[in-house]
XYZ file of C-alpha atoms in Angstrom:
744
model
C -175.980 146.655 -85.119
C -176.744 150.268 -85.843
C -180.297 151.485 -86.135
C -181.542 151.960 -89.681
C -184.413 154.098 -90.900
C -187.692 152.709 -92.110
C -187.341 151.253 -95.613
C -188.779 153.177 -98.567
C -189.357 151.878 -102.073
C -186.844 153.953 -104.045
C -183.670 155.862 -103.272
C -182.186 158.321 -105.771
C -178.540 159.400 -105.701
C -176.834 161.140 -108.604
C -178.190 159.565 -111.774
C -178.921 156.284 -109.992
C -182.182 154.918 -108.628
C -182.209 152.063 -106.113
C -185.372 150.011 -106.763
C -185.925 148.197 -103.456
C -188.998 146.051 -104.317
C -187.269 144.550 -107.360
C -183.762 144.537 -105.830
C -182.362 146.495 -108.778
C -180.038 149.449 -109.303
C -180.965 151.518 -112.322
C -179.022 154.187 -114.208
C -181.535 155.857 -116.463
C -183.105 153.042 -118.506
C -180.211 150.660 -117.868
C -179.787 148.165 -115.036
C -176.464 147.962 -113.216
C -175.475 144.313 -112.789
C -175.267 143.617 -109.037
C -175.499 140.257 -107.331
C -177.810 140.015 -104.326
C -175.097 140.500 -101.698
C -173.750 143.585 -103.515
C -177.291 144.972 -103.623
C -177.795 144.358 -99.900
C -174.497 146.058 -99.045
C -175.416 149.054 -101.216
C -178.924 149.200 -99.732
C -177.521 149.305 -96.194
C -175.001 152.015 -97.094
C -177.668 154.108 -98.855
C -180.035 153.844 -95.893
C -177.207 155.156 -93.732
C -175.934 157.770 -96.191
C -173.500 160.204 -94.613
C -172.991 158.059 -91.526
C -169.900 156.021 -90.751
C -170.850 152.356 -91.076
C -168.462 149.980 -89.328
C -167.496 146.585 -90.679
C -169.346 144.971 -87.786
C -172.482 146.929 -88.748
C -172.327 145.506 -92.262
C -171.490 141.965 -91.190
C -174.393 141.945 -88.712
C -176.822 143.336 -91.276
C -175.860 141.347 -94.375
C -174.418 138.113 -93.015
C -176.514 137.753 -89.884
C -176.087 134.384 -88.107
C -173.185 133.457 -90.402
C -169.505 133.717 -89.652
C -167.474 134.918 -92.633
C -163.967 136.174 -93.086
C -163.530 139.958 -93.128
C -162.036 139.593 -96.606
C -165.458 138.566 -97.924
C -166.869 141.972 -96.937
C -163.843 143.769 -98.384
C -164.253 141.937 -101.700
C -167.947 142.827 -101.897
C -167.231 146.487 -101.164
C -164.448 146.537 -103.757
C -166.625 144.985 -106.485
C -169.515 147.289 -105.632
C -167.319 150.398 -105.712
C -165.890 149.451 -109.114
C -169.326 148.783 -110.603
C -170.772 152.074 -109.327
C -167.845 154.170 -110.512
C -167.717 152.421 -113.899
C -171.454 152.924 -114.434
C -171.452 156.595 -113.415
C -168.388 157.437 -115.503
C -167.916 160.619 -113.475
C -164.858 159.542 -111.540
C -166.458 160.816 -108.334
C -165.907 158.787 -105.190
C -169.103 157.084 -104.030
C -168.040 154.830 -101.146
C -165.389 156.233 -98.840
C -163.146 153.886 -96.850
C -162.226 155.194 -93.425
C -159.209 153.206 -92.130
C -159.903 151.362 -88.857
C -163.401 152.864 -88.789
C -165.487 151.566 -91.704
C -167.225 153.045 -94.741
C -169.323 156.083 -95.608
C -171.717 156.549 -98.532
C -170.967 160.011 -99.928
C -173.665 160.971 -102.496
C -176.749 162.898 -101.466
C -179.726 160.526 -101.261
C -183.415 161.270 -101.791
C -185.782 158.662 -100.359
C -189.123 158.141 -102.082
C -192.077 156.157 -100.810
C -194.440 155.554 -103.716
C -198.058 155.995 -102.864
C -197.258 158.157 -99.869
C -195.950 161.316 -101.544
C -197.876 163.554 -103.908
C -195.784 166.082 -105.843
C -197.824 168.753 -107.632
C -196.177 170.950 -110.260
C -198.200 174.134 -110.701
C -196.824 176.200 -113.567
C -198.743 179.381 -112.678
C -197.543 179.910 -109.150
C -194.583 177.804 -108.133
C -193.506 174.243 -107.259
C -195.577 173.169 -104.278
C -195.100 170.074 -102.145
C -198.264 168.820 -100.487
C -197.806 166.606 -97.430
C -201.078 165.186 -96.103
C -201.076 163.242 -92.865
C -204.233 161.283 -92.130
C -205.383 160.729 -88.581
C -206.434 157.196 -87.684
C -210.066 158.238 -87.820
C -209.601 159.806 -91.260
C -207.823 156.735 -92.560
C -210.448 154.425 -91.105
C -213.069 156.300 -93.130
C -211.308 155.047 -96.238
C -210.738 151.560 -94.805
C -206.973 151.879 -94.414
C -205.389 152.733 -91.072
C -201.821 153.146 -92.292
C -202.301 155.778 -95.005
C -199.821 158.469 -93.994
C -197.562 160.922 -95.739
C -193.881 161.390 -94.933
C -190.479 162.085 -96.388
C -187.510 160.350 -94.814
C -185.188 162.699 -92.908
C -181.668 161.258 -93.087
C -178.284 162.916 -92.922
C -177.401 163.784 -96.525
C -180.978 163.089 -97.666
C -182.630 166.061 -99.319
C -186.301 166.955 -99.422
C -187.963 169.898 -101.171
C -188.479 172.752 -98.682
C -191.909 173.609 -97.348
C -193.401 176.814 -98.741
C -195.791 179.279 -97.190
C -199.302 178.796 -98.558
C -201.383 181.924 -99.009
C -205.063 182.013 -98.064
C -206.265 182.174 -101.675
C -204.759 178.763 -102.279
C -206.646 177.015 -99.468
C -209.724 175.950 -101.488
C -207.451 174.545 -104.166
C -205.389 172.807 -101.551
C -208.485 171.260 -100.017
C -209.333 169.693 -103.363
C -205.744 168.582 -103.814
C -205.733 167.091 -100.314
C -208.814 165.001 -101.097
C -207.148 163.861 -104.286
C -204.021 162.963 -102.323
C -206.066 160.961 -99.836
C -207.762 159.076 -102.659
C -204.411 158.378 -104.278
C -202.969 157.123 -100.978
C -205.928 154.794 -100.461
C -205.685 153.471 -104.032
C -201.963 152.844 -103.932
C -201.799 151.436 -100.424
C -205.075 149.558 -100.225
C -206.327 148.715 -103.679
C -203.221 148.649 -105.837
C -201.216 146.613 -103.336
C -203.864 143.954 -102.758
C -203.023 140.308 -103.284
C -202.198 139.233 -106.844
C -205.146 138.180 -108.929
C -205.856 134.455 -108.884
C -207.008 132.629 -111.987
C -208.980 129.528 -111.058
C -208.506 126.509 -113.283
C -211.478 124.192 -113.657
C -212.377 120.769 -115.027
C -209.021 119.330 -113.972
C -208.583 115.763 -115.180
C -205.781 113.298 -115.937
C -204.635 113.095 -119.543
C -203.412 109.496 -119.899
C -203.442 108.085 -116.365
C -200.371 105.920 -116.910
C -198.222 104.534 -114.119
C -194.662 105.818 -113.698
C -193.624 109.154 -115.146
C -195.482 111.073 -117.864
C -193.652 114.274 -118.819
C -193.222 117.114 -121.358
C -196.688 117.571 -122.931
C -196.972 119.356 -126.312
C -200.299 120.104 -128.028
C -200.809 119.438 -131.733
C -201.778 122.515 -133.808
C -205.461 121.493 -133.789
C -205.392 120.800 -130.059
C -206.697 117.246 -130.503
C -203.491 115.383 -129.604
C -200.634 115.668 -127.149
C -197.102 114.428 -127.693
C -195.349 113.432 -124.455
C -192.705 111.109 -123.028
C -193.260 108.119 -120.729
C -190.894 105.711 -118.990
C -193.180 102.725 -119.374
C -194.047 102.654 -115.685
C -190.528 101.554 -114.686
C -188.593 104.091 -112.600
C -185.337 102.914 -114.153
C -186.832 102.605 -117.626
C -185.882 104.984 -120.410
C -188.247 107.630 -121.772
C -189.778 107.305 -125.244
C -191.992 109.644 -127.270
C -195.723 108.897 -127.415
C -198.766 110.566 -128.990
C -202.303 110.317 -127.670
C -205.656 111.866 -128.495
C -207.056 114.257 -125.894
C -209.966 112.573 -124.133
C -209.828 109.090 -125.643
C -207.696 106.407 -127.242
C -204.509 104.596 -126.309
C -201.026 106.148 -126.479
C -199.100 105.425 -129.688
C -195.392 104.831 -129.215
C -193.194 106.668 -131.739
C -189.649 105.919 -130.512
C -187.894 102.983 -128.935
C -184.305 103.488 -127.885
C -181.948 102.566 -125.078
C -181.320 106.277 -124.426
C -183.910 108.756 -123.143
C -185.961 110.558 -125.806
C -187.126 113.858 -124.319
C -189.032 117.126 -124.810
C -191.177 116.494 -127.916
C -192.662 119.429 -129.847
C -195.266 119.335 -132.637
C -194.433 121.144 -135.876
C -196.829 123.996 -136.799
C -198.476 121.880 -139.535
C -198.791 118.868 -137.231
C -196.919 116.527 -139.555
C -193.734 116.097 -137.504
C -192.500 115.965 -133.934
C -189.073 117.199 -132.873
C -187.352 115.699 -129.831
C -183.899 115.223 -128.316
C -182.166 111.915 -127.676
C -180.132 112.297 -124.515
C -176.639 110.876 -123.995
C -174.412 111.287 -120.911
C -172.438 114.267 -122.265
C -174.415 115.460 -125.306
C -177.756 115.064 -127.093
C -179.035 114.703 -130.639
C -181.952 116.562 -132.203
C -184.375 114.477 -134.285
C -187.560 114.804 -136.322
C -190.079 111.965 -136.645
C -193.438 111.829 -138.482
C -196.345 112.401 -136.105
C -197.914 109.153 -137.345
C -194.671 107.238 -136.817
C -191.908 106.313 -139.196
C -188.241 106.909 -139.853
C -186.355 109.413 -137.724
C -184.210 112.162 -139.230
C -181.284 113.605 -137.303
C -181.123 117.399 -137.507
C -178.121 118.290 -135.322
C -175.854 117.246 -132.457
C -175.998 119.386 -129.326
C -173.286 119.762 -126.696
C -176.010 120.398 -124.142
C -177.945 117.534 -122.568
C -181.723 117.396 -122.053
C -182.404 120.390 -124.268
C -185.895 121.813 -124.618
C -187.224 122.227 -128.168
C -189.561 124.808 -129.737
C -190.749 125.225 -133.339
C -190.879 128.628 -135.006
C -194.364 129.334 -136.457
C -193.038 128.945 -140.030
C -191.821 125.434 -139.231
C -188.342 126.113 -140.596
C -186.444 126.816 -137.371
C -186.065 125.174 -133.979
C -185.007 126.919 -130.759
C -182.835 124.806 -128.431
C -180.311 125.223 -125.636
C -176.714 124.430 -126.535
C -173.126 125.476 -125.902
C -170.148 126.058 -128.148
C -166.653 124.635 -127.914
C -165.157 127.766 -126.347
C -167.913 128.498 -123.842
C -169.492 125.658 -121.884
C -172.323 127.898 -120.711
C -175.742 127.032 -122.102
C -177.190 129.577 -124.511
C -180.254 129.714 -126.744
C -179.590 128.751 -130.358
C -181.739 128.785 -133.485
C -181.273 125.773 -135.776
C -182.195 125.647 -139.448
C -184.157 122.409 -139.865
C -183.071 121.985 -143.486
C -179.333 122.457 -143.029
C -178.738 121.944 -139.299
C -176.896 125.288 -139.145
C -176.893 126.961 -135.732
C -177.203 130.631 -134.847
C -176.495 131.742 -131.302
C -179.272 133.975 -129.981
C -178.324 134.712 -126.337
C -175.074 135.366 -124.502
C -175.606 134.819 -120.777
C -173.360 136.556 -118.254
C -170.558 134.654 -116.568
C -171.710 131.675 -114.468
C -175.242 131.759 -115.921
C -177.058 129.409 -118.305
C -179.946 130.094 -120.686
C -182.410 127.231 -121.083
C -185.999 126.186 -121.981
C -186.624 128.324 -125.100
C -190.124 128.907 -126.490
C -191.171 130.814 -129.623
C -193.931 133.420 -129.358
C -197.002 132.829 -131.606
C -195.840 135.501 -134.083
C -192.289 134.113 -134.128
C -190.739 137.459 -133.234
C -189.626 136.571 -129.693
C -188.268 133.651 -127.703
C -188.970 133.223 -123.995
C -186.335 131.416 -121.914
C -185.066 130.922 -118.375
C -181.722 132.228 -117.167
C -180.142 130.170 -114.376
C -177.570 131.439 -111.890
C -177.846 128.313 -109.711
C -179.567 124.963 -109.738
C -182.717 126.404 -108.163
C -182.315 130.076 -109.097
C -183.894 131.143 -112.386
C -185.524 134.192 -113.919
C -187.775 134.501 -116.948
C -186.576 136.500 -119.987
C -187.510 136.978 -123.611
C -185.439 138.133 -126.557
C -186.250 139.217 -130.112
C -185.453 136.515 -132.669
C -183.361 139.091 -134.508
C -181.113 139.404 -131.434
C -180.406 142.283 -129.080
C -180.637 142.616 -125.325
C -183.032 140.238 -123.515
C -185.905 141.637 -121.461
C -186.261 140.343 -117.896
C -189.800 139.467 -116.804
C -189.411 138.030 -113.291
C -187.252 139.038 -110.333
C -188.052 136.181 -107.954
C -184.726 134.286 -107.774
C -186.762 131.083 -107.695
C -186.793 127.744 -109.504
C -188.720 127.818 -112.822
C -189.906 124.549 -114.370
C -191.003 125.539 -117.867
C -192.654 128.473 -119.636
C -194.944 128.759 -122.670
C -196.602 131.598 -124.580
C -200.368 131.806 -124.608
C -202.039 131.885 -128.013
C -202.789 135.623 -127.694
C -199.049 136.351 -127.639
C -199.649 138.771 -124.769
C -199.162 136.439 -121.825
C -196.808 133.680 -120.702
C -197.633 130.792 -118.396
C -194.758 129.464 -116.315
C -194.192 127.096 -113.397
C -192.277 128.616 -110.496
C -191.424 128.104 -106.848
C -191.898 131.833 -106.188
C -193.153 132.411 -102.639
C -194.580 128.920 -102.273
C -192.405 127.039 -99.760
C -190.640 124.597 -102.044
C -193.782 124.026 -104.123
C -193.849 124.883 -107.815
C -197.139 126.347 -108.999
C -198.452 127.789 -112.250
C -198.391 131.531 -112.914
C -199.403 133.855 -115.741
C -197.471 137.029 -116.513
C -197.994 139.698 -119.151
C -195.379 139.788 -121.897
C -194.810 143.419 -120.904
C -193.926 142.317 -117.360
C -195.616 143.119 -114.064
C -196.877 141.080 -111.152
C -197.579 137.423 -112.068
C -201.062 136.003 -111.459
C -201.443 132.645 -109.721
C -203.227 129.914 -111.658
C -204.866 127.897 -108.898
C -205.187 124.192 -109.698
C -205.219 122.789 -106.182
C -202.057 120.827 -106.978
C -198.423 121.124 -105.978
C -195.059 120.419 -107.596
C -196.304 121.479 -111.015
C -194.203 121.957 -114.137
C -193.866 121.795 -117.940
C -196.969 123.838 -118.838
C -198.399 123.646 -122.371
C -201.255 125.658 -123.882
C -203.777 124.448 -126.464
C -204.203 126.623 -129.585
C -207.625 127.809 -128.349
C -205.929 129.299 -125.298
C -208.571 127.882 -122.963
C -207.017 124.516 -122.172
C -203.685 123.934 -120.488
C -201.672 120.793 -119.809
C -199.097 120.483 -117.053
C -197.196 117.876 -115.066
C -197.780 117.147 -111.383
C -194.840 115.457 -109.673
C -195.128 113.115 -106.680
C -192.024 111.948 -104.821
C -191.221 110.587 -101.387
C -187.477 110.184 -100.826
C -186.348 108.193 -97.768
C -183.160 106.737 -96.283
C -183.013 102.950 -95.885
C -180.611 100.892 -93.797
C -178.929 97.698 -94.983
C -177.387 95.593 -92.221
C -174.691 93.447 -93.814
C -173.662 89.989 -92.616
C -170.512 88.090 -93.494
C -172.112 86.580 -96.586
C -173.578 88.833 -99.327
C -176.786 86.814 -99.425
C -177.658 87.684 -95.822
C -178.656 91.238 -95.020
C -181.645 93.155 -93.678
C -183.174 96.052 -95.641
C -185.432 98.444 -93.694
C -186.711 102.019 -93.824
C -184.464 104.026 -91.524
C -184.969 107.811 -91.727
C -188.265 108.850 -93.272
C -190.845 111.631 -93.253
C -193.662 112.905 -95.429
C -191.077 115.072 -97.227
C -187.676 114.252 -98.766
C -184.778 112.864 -96.711
C -181.444 112.160 -98.413
C -177.655 112.665 -98.397
C -176.835 110.546 -95.303
C -173.367 110.086 -93.823
C -172.145 108.229 -90.750
C -169.914 110.055 -88.298
C -166.372 108.609 -88.048
C -167.191 106.984 -84.682
C -170.443 105.546 -86.060
C -172.561 107.145 -83.329
C -174.369 109.783 -85.405
C -175.776 110.346 -88.875
C -175.996 113.650 -90.703
C -178.469 114.096 -93.567
C -180.460 116.666 -95.568
C -184.231 117.064 -95.429
C -186.903 119.504 -96.607
C -189.300 118.522 -93.821
C -189.380 122.196 -92.732
C -190.147 123.355 -96.327
C -186.545 124.444 -96.983
C -183.768 121.897 -97.377
C -181.736 122.004 -94.144
C -179.012 119.902 -92.529
C -180.175 117.481 -89.821
C -178.365 115.142 -87.423
C -179.613 111.985 -85.697
C -178.348 109.201 -83.480
C -176.911 106.098 -85.157
C -180.271 104.290 -84.926
C -182.032 107.153 -86.749
C -183.710 108.504 -83.612
C -183.596 111.973 -82.051
C -183.347 113.863 -85.347
C -182.655 117.561 -84.801
C -182.075 120.449 -87.174
C -178.468 121.621 -87.502
C -178.780 124.494 -90.004
C -181.407 127.207 -90.362
C -180.790 129.123 -93.584
C -184.490 129.436 -94.425
C -184.728 130.309 -98.140
C -181.252 128.980 -98.957
C -181.462 125.237 -99.757
C -178.654 123.222 -98.181
C -177.195 119.802 -98.949
C -174.208 117.434 -99.216
C -173.353 117.328 -95.473
C -170.050 115.642 -94.553
C -168.490 115.005 -91.113
C -164.922 116.144 -90.467
C -162.480 113.280 -89.669
C -162.709 114.036 -85.945
C -166.531 114.254 -86.098
C -166.637 117.746 -84.577
C -167.691 119.703 -87.694
C -170.029 119.268 -90.654
C -169.290 120.862 -94.012
C -172.157 121.410 -96.449
C -173.200 123.505 -99.432
C -176.055 126.015 -99.602
C -177.504 128.136 -102.359
C -177.451 131.726 -101.168
C -178.278 134.747 -103.329
C -178.113 132.819 -106.567
C -174.785 131.081 -105.932
C -173.850 127.923 -104.080
C -171.221 128.268 -101.378
C -169.481 126.094 -98.803
C -170.305 126.348 -95.086
C -169.189 124.669 -91.866
C -171.223 124.148 -88.688
C -170.318 122.405 -85.392
C -171.825 118.909 -85.248
C -173.308 119.750 -81.837
C -174.911 122.912 -83.242
C -173.764 126.500 -83.152
C -172.639 129.323 -85.384
C -172.430 128.614 -89.098
C -169.192 129.708 -90.767
C -169.067 130.567 -94.462
C -165.955 129.405 -96.338
C -166.558 130.578 -99.931
C -168.216 133.694 -101.281
C -167.128 133.879 -104.916
C -169.388 134.692 -107.871
C -169.492 131.011 -108.760
C -171.286 127.767 -107.934
C -169.299 126.010 -105.167
C -170.813 122.708 -104.048
C -170.260 119.006 -103.157
C -167.687 119.526 -100.367
C -165.615 116.803 -98.665
C -162.766 116.722 -96.137
C -159.157 115.740 -96.543
C -158.157 112.746 -94.420
C -156.290 114.996 -91.958
C -159.172 117.488 -91.683
C -157.027 120.444 -92.724
C -158.458 120.927 -96.206
C -161.793 120.842 -97.969
C -162.364 119.738 -101.547
C -165.324 121.028 -103.518
C -166.632 121.329 -107.074
C -166.816 124.784 -108.648
C -167.414 126.461 -111.989
C -165.217 129.433 -111.057
C -162.797 128.556 -113.887
C -165.623 128.458 -116.443
C -166.532 124.776 -116.173
C -166.980 122.223 -113.408
C -163.683 121.282 -111.732
C -162.510 120.162 -108.294
C -160.861 122.737 -106.030
C -159.100 122.549 -102.663
C -158.992 125.125 -99.872
C -157.883 125.320 -96.212
C -160.611 124.204 -93.813
C -159.968 127.352 -91.772
C -160.663 129.517 -94.827
C -158.416 131.058 -97.447
C -157.549 130.818 -101.109
C -158.673 127.803 -103.144
C -156.528 126.059 -105.767
C -157.761 124.107 -108.754
C -157.039 120.348 -108.672
C -158.626 118.835 -111.804
C -158.359 120.232 -115.323
C -160.536 117.803 -117.310
C -163.766 118.025 -115.373
C -164.716 116.920 -111.879
C -167.662 116.913 -109.478
C -167.875 114.884 -106.279
C -164.603 113.876 -104.628
C -163.237 111.937 -101.656
C -159.618 111.708 -100.528
C -158.073 108.260 -100.027
C -157.463 107.225 -96.386
C -153.697 107.834 -96.675
C -154.260 111.294 -98.202
C -152.247 110.548 -101.336
C -155.037 110.484 -103.915
C -158.471 111.860 -104.647
C -161.209 109.683 -106.111
C -163.738 111.717 -108.075
C -166.635 111.607 -110.525
C -167.106 113.547 -113.729
C -170.218 115.377 -114.920
C -173.780 114.216 -114.326
C -174.531 111.041 -116.264
C -170.875 110.120 -116.866
C -170.226 106.529 -115.741
C -167.089 105.567 -113.827
C -164.719 107.084 -111.273
C -161.265 108.673 -111.630
C -158.303 109.334 -109.357
C -155.693 112.103 -109.187
C -152.847 112.926 -106.751
C -154.187 115.107 -103.934
C -151.913 117.948 -105.012
C -152.967 117.701 -108.647
C -151.474 115.813 -111.578
C -152.523 113.132 -114.039
C -156.240 112.268 -114.018
C -156.660 108.504 -114.472
C -159.837 106.457 -114.879
C -159.994 103.554 -112.408
C -160.828 100.431 -114.497
C -162.306 98.528 -111.555
C -164.734 101.404 -110.915
C -165.950 101.774 -114.506
C -169.323 100.308 -113.494
C -170.011 103.042 -110.930
C -172.948 104.252 -112.947
C -175.108 106.277 -110.578
C -174.033 109.847 -110.062
C -173.456 110.567 -106.340
C -174.140 106.915 -105.381
C -170.636 106.059 -104.177
C -168.411 106.694 -101.185
C -164.821 106.108 -100.015
C -164.135 104.282 -96.745
C -160.995 103.207 -94.909
C -160.886 99.869 -96.760
C -162.209 100.742 -100.183
C -164.922 102.259 -102.374
C -168.612 101.344 -102.240
C -170.730 102.120 -105.301
C -173.988 101.236 -107.059
C -173.637 99.409 -110.367
C -175.626 100.874 -113.260
C -178.543 98.616 -114.271
C -181.516 98.822 -116.633
C -183.845 97.245 -114.068
C -183.828 95.724 -110.591
C -181.992 94.325 -108.748
C -179.542 97.201 -108.222
C -176.178 95.909 -107.037
C -174.169 97.611 -104.303
C -170.521 96.694 -104.862
C -167.271 97.120 -102.939
C -163.821 97.839 -104.425
C -161.112 96.652 -102.041
C -158.009 98.901 -101.895
C -155.830 95.970 -100.788
C -156.812 93.398 -103.422
C -158.085 95.810 -106.146
C -161.013 93.457 -106.626
C -164.739 94.194 -106.770
C -167.429 92.141 -105.049
C -171.173 92.557 -104.548
C -172.295 93.191 -100.966
C -176.064 93.801 -101.324
C -178.866 94.508 -103.761
C -181.816 96.910 -103.732
C -185.146 96.711 -105.544
C -185.323 100.450 -106.264
C -182.587 102.540 -107.916
C -180.795 105.153 -105.807
C -181.853 108.788 -106.073
C -180.033 110.678 -108.784
C -179.309 114.272 -107.796
C -178.520 113.804 -104.084
C -175.852 111.705 -102.318
C -177.459 108.326 -101.726
C -174.847 105.988 -100.224
C -172.967 105.897 -96.901
C -171.217 103.034 -95.109
C -170.370 102.792 -91.421
C -166.697 102.671 -90.506
C -166.958 99.018 -89.462
C -168.508 98.116 -92.823
C -171.533 96.462 -91.228
C -174.232 98.996 -92.180
C -175.058 100.739 -95.450
C -177.377 103.729 -95.763
C -179.170 103.866 -99.119
C -181.503 106.621 -100.362
C -184.323 105.764 -102.738
C -187.623 107.153 -103.959
C -190.394 105.205 -102.292
C -192.771 107.070 -104.547
C -191.648 108.529 -107.865
C -194.403 109.373 -110.301
C -195.599 112.229 -112.474
C -198.868 112.695 -114.313
C -199.989 115.014 -117.098
C -203.165 116.870 -116.150
C -205.545 118.971 -118.249
C -207.444 122.028 -117.047
C -209.663 124.817 -118.335
C -208.596 128.361 -117.540
C -211.008 130.701 -115.812
C -210.982 134.514 -116.026
C-alpha cells in the first residue's frame, strides 16, 4: 500500500470541495451524491493527486481485509467518474485510466486544514500568507502541544507563494502572529472539545407495566400520555392506552386482534390518531381521547407508520408508498377527506420514515434510511422543495421530535455508542448534536412535553439466546435447555452439514459478528471482524468449508463468504442495493439472496465464485432455501406475511404451498433433507414447532416452546439427523416509558 499524506479537513479542486469530516463532496452550495465507497475512492485519489495509483493500492486502502473482484473497483471508478464529470459540466477529464498501471487524479488540489492556516487579506499592501509554527514550549503555554501551522505539499497541490516581509511590517506581523496563535488554540483546543452534554434529572417510570410499553405522545396540556402496551404478553397485540402523568391507571382505548401503533394527540387534545397494522398494509384511525367510536381516515400501503398532527389539527403526516414506487415517502393526509399529498421523494433504494411536524407547522422532520440500521435526520418545508440534512452519522435512528421552541430536535441514535441508542439534541440549523445523558441504554421514541422541560422516552431491555431441543421418537418427549447464551444477543444458528459445528451471529463484542462453535455449544470463536458493519444470516456451504453471510457496509447490505475455519473474507456483491438473507444451492455452486436492486424485494441467484446475479422471483421474496434435489426453491414473502411458497430453481411459476400456510413466524423455518421445519403462528403459548415431510406431504408437530421465536433474525435450525433443534427466543423482552427533566 502506497504511503499517503497526513489527512486535512478540506480539499479543493476546480469548483469542488471535498469535506472530509462530513464525508461530503460539495459543488458550490450543492452536494454531489456519492455513496461511502465512492467517497473513499475519491478521497484516496485526491490525497494522491498527480501520482499513479495502482489497483492494488486502491483495493488495499478501501477494501482492506476483504477480498473483492477487480470488477467491483472498476464499477466504483466508473460511477465516480460519471458523477464528477456530470456535476462539473466542463467535459474535462478528472480521473485518468492508465492501462495496466492504474489511475491518476488530474485536477490541481489545494489542501486546507481548518484551524491551522490563517489567511490575511490586506488591501493596502498585498495578499500576505502568515504561517506561524509554535514550538512545544510555546504551545504548552497555551495548553495545547499540537498547535502547528502547515500547508500540505503534494504533487499537483498548490499553495500561495511566500512573500518577502519588509521591516516596517514586523510590528504588525507580531500582532497578527499572536492573533493566529489565539485562533489556533481556540480552534484546536476549545472549539474541538467534546460535545456538550445535557444531563437529564428526576428520571422515573411512567406507568411501570410489565411487557412492552411503547410510543409515548404527550397531550397538549402535558398532563396525559397516549401510548401502546401489549398487555404484558410478549405475543400479545398492542392496543392504545391513555394515562395521567404521575397518577391514575391506564385507560384502554382500543381492543383489536391486530396491533394498534404510534398514537398521537390532536392539538386540541380531543382526539388521538393511530395506525392499525396488518401484514402488508395499515389503516389510519382517529378515536376520541376519552374513548368511543373509531373513524377510519385512510389506508396506507406502508406498515407500522408513524403519525404526526399539524398544529392546525387538519393534517396528518405519515409514511406511505404509492402503487408505482414501493419506496416509503412522507405524505400529508387531509383528515377531513383522506386525500394524500406526497411531500418527499427519496433517492433510489432509500426510504423516508418517522415524520414529525415542527411547532409552527412549516417543517416536517423525518429519517431517511439507506439500510436497516443506516439512517440520517432530515427536515423539509411543508410546502415542498429539497430536504435539508441534519446528521451525517450513518447510524440507526429510533425516533425524532421537535422541541417546543421550534429551534431544536431531540432524536434517539446509535451514533458513536457501540450498538447503544442514546438521546441527542441538535439545532434545527444543524451542527454537532449534544448528548442527553440519562444513564440508560437502548433508548428510543422520544417525546417532549409542551413546556419543553419534560421528556418521555422508551428504554428497551432484551436478552436473546439460542436454546437446544433434543427430540425423541415421540413428540411428547424432548429436552429444552439454554444452549448458546451471553449477556448480549445470540441468534441465527445453523448446524454444519456434518453436525459437528454451529455457526451463529452475536453482538457480544458490541458489533454483530459471525461466530462458530462446536456442536455442543462450546469453544465459541469469532469468525468475522467487520467492526462497524453489522453481520448476520450465516449459512454453511453444503460441504461445510465456507460460510456465507450478509453485512451492512457503507449504508448497503452485501453478501460475503468466509472459510469456516477462519481466514480472508471475500465480498460477493457490491451493488447500490440491499442484498441480504443468503443461502446455498444444494450443489454449492450458487448462492440465493434477497435484494431490492429491481426496486422491490425479490430473490436473486448468483455464482458462488462471484459474477452476475439473475432475478428469480417476480412477485416478492425474502428468505429462501433450495430443495435437496435442487429442483425447487422454498421461500417466504415480506415481513409479516404468513405462509411459504415454492418456485423452480431457474425461475417460473410462484406457488403457495398449502401445507405450509401456517408458517407464521418470519425467518422461523428451515429446509432439511427430509422436509421443512417451521413455527406455527399462535396468539399465546405454547408455540408449536412443526415438520412438513417431503415424502408424505403431511405436517406433524415435533415440539413446543413457551416463548415465541425472535422475529427479525433466523431462529430455527435442525441437525441433519433430525434429532436436535436450535431455537432462538428472547429470554427477556421488555420496554418501559421513562420520564425525565432536561437540564441546561
